[in-house]
Coordinates of C-alpha atoms in Angstrom, one line a residue:
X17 CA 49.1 107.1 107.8
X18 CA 52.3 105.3 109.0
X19 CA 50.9 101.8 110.0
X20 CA 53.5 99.1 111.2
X21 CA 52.3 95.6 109.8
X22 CA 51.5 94.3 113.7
X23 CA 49.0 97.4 113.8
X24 CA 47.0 97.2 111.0
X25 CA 43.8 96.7 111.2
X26 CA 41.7 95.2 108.2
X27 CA 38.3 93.4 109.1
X28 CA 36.0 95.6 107.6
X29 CA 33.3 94.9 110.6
X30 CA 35.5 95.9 113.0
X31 CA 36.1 99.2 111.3
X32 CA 32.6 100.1 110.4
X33 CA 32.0 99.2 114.0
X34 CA 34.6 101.8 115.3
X35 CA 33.6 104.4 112.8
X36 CA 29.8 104.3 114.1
X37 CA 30.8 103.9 117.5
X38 CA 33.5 107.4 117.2
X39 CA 31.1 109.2 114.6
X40 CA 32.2 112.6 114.6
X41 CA 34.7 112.9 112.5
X42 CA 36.9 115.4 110.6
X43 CA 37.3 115.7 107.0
X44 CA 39.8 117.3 105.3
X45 CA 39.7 119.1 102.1
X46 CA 42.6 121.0 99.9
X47 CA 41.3 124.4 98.9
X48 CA 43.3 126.4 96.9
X49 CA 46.8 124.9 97.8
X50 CA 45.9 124.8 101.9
X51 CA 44.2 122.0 104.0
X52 CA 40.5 122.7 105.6
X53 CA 39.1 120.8 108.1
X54 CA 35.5 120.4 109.2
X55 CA 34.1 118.1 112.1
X56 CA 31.3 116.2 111.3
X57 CA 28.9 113.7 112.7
X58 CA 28.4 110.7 110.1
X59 CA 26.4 108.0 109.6
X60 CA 28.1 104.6 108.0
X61 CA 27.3 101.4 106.7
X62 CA 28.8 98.5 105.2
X63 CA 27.1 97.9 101.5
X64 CA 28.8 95.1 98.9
X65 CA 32.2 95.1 101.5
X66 CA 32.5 99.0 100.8
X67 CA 31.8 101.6 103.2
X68 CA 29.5 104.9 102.3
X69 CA 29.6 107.7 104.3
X70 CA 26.8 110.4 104.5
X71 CA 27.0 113.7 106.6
X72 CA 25.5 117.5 106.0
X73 CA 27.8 120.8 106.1
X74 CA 26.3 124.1 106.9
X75 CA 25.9 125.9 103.2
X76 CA 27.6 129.1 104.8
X77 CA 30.5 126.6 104.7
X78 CA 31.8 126.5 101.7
X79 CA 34.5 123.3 102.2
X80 CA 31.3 121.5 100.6
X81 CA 32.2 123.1 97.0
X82 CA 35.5 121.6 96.9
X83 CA 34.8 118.0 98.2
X84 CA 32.9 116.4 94.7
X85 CA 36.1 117.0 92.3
X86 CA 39.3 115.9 94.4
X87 CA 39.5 112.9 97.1
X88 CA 38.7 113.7 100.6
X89 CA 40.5 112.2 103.5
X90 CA 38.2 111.2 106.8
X91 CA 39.7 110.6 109.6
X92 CA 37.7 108.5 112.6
X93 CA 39.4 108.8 116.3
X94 CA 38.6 108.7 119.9
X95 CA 40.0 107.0 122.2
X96 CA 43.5 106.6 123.1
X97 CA 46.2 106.6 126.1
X98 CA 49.4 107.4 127.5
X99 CA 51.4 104.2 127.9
X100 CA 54.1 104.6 130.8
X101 CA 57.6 102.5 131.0
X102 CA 56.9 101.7 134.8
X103 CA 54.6 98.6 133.1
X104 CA 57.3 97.2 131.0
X105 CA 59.5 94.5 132.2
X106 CA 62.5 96.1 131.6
X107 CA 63.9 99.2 132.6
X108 CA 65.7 100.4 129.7
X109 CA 61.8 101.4 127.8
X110 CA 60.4 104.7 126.8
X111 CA 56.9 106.3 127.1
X112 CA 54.3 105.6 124.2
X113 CA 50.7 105.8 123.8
X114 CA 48.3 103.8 122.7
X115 CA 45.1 104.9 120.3
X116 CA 43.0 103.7 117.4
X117 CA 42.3 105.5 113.9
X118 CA 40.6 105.4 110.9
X119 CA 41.6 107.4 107.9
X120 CA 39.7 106.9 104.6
X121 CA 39.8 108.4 101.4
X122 CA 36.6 109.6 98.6
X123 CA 35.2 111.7 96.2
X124 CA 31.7 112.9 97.9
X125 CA 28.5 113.0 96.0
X126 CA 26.1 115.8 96.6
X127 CA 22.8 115.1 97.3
X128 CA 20.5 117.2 94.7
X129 CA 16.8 117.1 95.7
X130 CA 15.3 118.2 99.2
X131 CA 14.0 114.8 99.4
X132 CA 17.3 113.0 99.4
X133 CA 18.8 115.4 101.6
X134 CA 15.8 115.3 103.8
X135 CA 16.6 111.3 103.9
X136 CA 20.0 111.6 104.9
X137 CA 18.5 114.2 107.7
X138 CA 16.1 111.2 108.8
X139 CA 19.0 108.7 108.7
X140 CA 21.3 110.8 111.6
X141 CA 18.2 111.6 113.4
X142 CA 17.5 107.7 113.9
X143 CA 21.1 107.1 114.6
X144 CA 21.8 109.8 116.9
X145 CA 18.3 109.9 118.7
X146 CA 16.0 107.9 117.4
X147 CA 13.8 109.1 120.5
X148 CA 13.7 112.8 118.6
X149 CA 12.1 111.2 115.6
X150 CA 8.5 111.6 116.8
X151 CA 9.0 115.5 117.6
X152 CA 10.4 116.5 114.2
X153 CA 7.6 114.3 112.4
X154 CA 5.5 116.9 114.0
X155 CA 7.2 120.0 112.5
X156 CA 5.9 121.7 109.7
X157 CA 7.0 120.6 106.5
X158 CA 7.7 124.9 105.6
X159 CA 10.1 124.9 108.8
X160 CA 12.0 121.7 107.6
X161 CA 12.0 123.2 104.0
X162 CA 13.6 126.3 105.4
X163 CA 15.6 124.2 107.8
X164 CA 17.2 121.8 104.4
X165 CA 17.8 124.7 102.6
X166 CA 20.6 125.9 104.9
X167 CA 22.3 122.8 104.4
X168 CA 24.3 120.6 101.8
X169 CA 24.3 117.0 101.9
X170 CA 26.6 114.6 100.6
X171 CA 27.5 110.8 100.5
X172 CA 30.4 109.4 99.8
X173 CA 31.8 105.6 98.9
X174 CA 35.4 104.7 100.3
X175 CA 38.0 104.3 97.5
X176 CA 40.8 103.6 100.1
X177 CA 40.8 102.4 104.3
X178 CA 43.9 103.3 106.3
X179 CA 43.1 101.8 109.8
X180 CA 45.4 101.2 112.7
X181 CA 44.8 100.0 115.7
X182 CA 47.8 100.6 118.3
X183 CA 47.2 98.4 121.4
X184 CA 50.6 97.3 122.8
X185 CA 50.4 94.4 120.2
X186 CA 54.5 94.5 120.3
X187 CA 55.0 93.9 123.9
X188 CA 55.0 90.3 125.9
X189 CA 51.8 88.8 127.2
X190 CA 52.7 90.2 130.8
X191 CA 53.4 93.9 130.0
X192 CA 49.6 93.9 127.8
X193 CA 47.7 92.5 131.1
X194 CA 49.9 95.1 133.4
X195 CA 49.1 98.0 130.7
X196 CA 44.7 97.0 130.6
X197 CA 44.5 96.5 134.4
X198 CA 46.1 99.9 135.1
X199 CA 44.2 101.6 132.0
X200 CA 40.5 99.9 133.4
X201 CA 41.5 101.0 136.7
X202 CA 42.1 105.0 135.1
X203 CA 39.3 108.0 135.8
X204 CA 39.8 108.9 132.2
X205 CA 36.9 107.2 130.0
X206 CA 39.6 107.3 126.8
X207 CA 41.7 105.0 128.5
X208 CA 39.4 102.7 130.1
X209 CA 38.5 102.2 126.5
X210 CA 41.7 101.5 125.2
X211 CA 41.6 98.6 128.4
X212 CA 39.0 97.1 126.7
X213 CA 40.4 97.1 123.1
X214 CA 43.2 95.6 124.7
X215 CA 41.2 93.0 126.9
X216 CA 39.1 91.8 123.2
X217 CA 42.5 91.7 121.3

């Protein structure tokens, strides 16, 4: 990813941060010569300053077979916004937009036992909806058998972090409070977030 040096973004807390707060991501995969995507929801933490990744593909989708030998690239975004010139000081300005992304790069390991995978199952489920836990602790253990058995589950540890974090950070103090106030004041929830980002930076 093309990442000017005023829009990188490097503190590891605030990356696992964004990556947990924007978890459905894609990952992309070469098979046989041509890239394959798959969206994913993942669950991410921060162990020894290196972030692992774990997620679950259908089995019918067979992307899973060529993740383990080759890297993987993951790419993490949500929100972002159009940026128009009427905010700039001067007129002689173009359009832009502003936006945030992740894009990291791993070999995945797949998970081998039902137990493991039935782990990583119990790890989204108190991420995503803690609330649900109680219901499937009260399904059979055949049905979540059957249910593990469709899947494959993987992890993976980040060899390489490509973040950039695009907020206006090249334009005067002025234009960057004109740009938030309009974007908190938008309908659209992607741009109110950029706002924010943009309020914190």
């Amino acid at each position: 990813m093309y990442i000017p040096a005023i829009n990188q973004l490097t503190d590891l807390a605030e990356i696992i941060q964004f990556i947990q707060k924007y978890s459905f991501g894609s990952i992309i995969t070469m098979v046989h010569g041509k890239p394959v995507a798959t969206q994913l929801p993942f669950v991410s933490q921060l162990v020894d300053n290196k972030i692992i990744l774990r997620a679950h593909f259908a089995k019918a989708n067979e992307q899973w077979k060529q993740i383990v030998d080759q890297e993987n690239l993951f790419i993490f975004q949500e929100p972002h916004a159009y940026i128009s010139p009427r905010h700039y000081e001067k007129e002689q300005n173009v359009p832009t937009w502003n936006y945030i992304s992740v894009h990291l790069y791993g070999k995945a390991r797949l998970v081998q036992t039902q137990e493991e995978a039935q782990g990583i199952l119990e790890e989204s489920i108190e991420f995503f909806e803690k609330e649900y836990k109680t219901q499937w602790d009260g399904l059979s253990e055949a049905y979540k058998s059957n249910m593990i058995q469709g899947i494959v589950a993987f992890e993976v540890v980040i060899s390489e972090i490509q973040a950039k974090k695009k907020i206006s950070q090249n334009r005067s103090k002025k234009e960057q409070e004109q740009i938030a106030q309009a974007l908190s004041q938008s309908t659209l929830s992607h741009e109110q977030q950029i706002a924010e980002y943009m309020k914190k930076n």
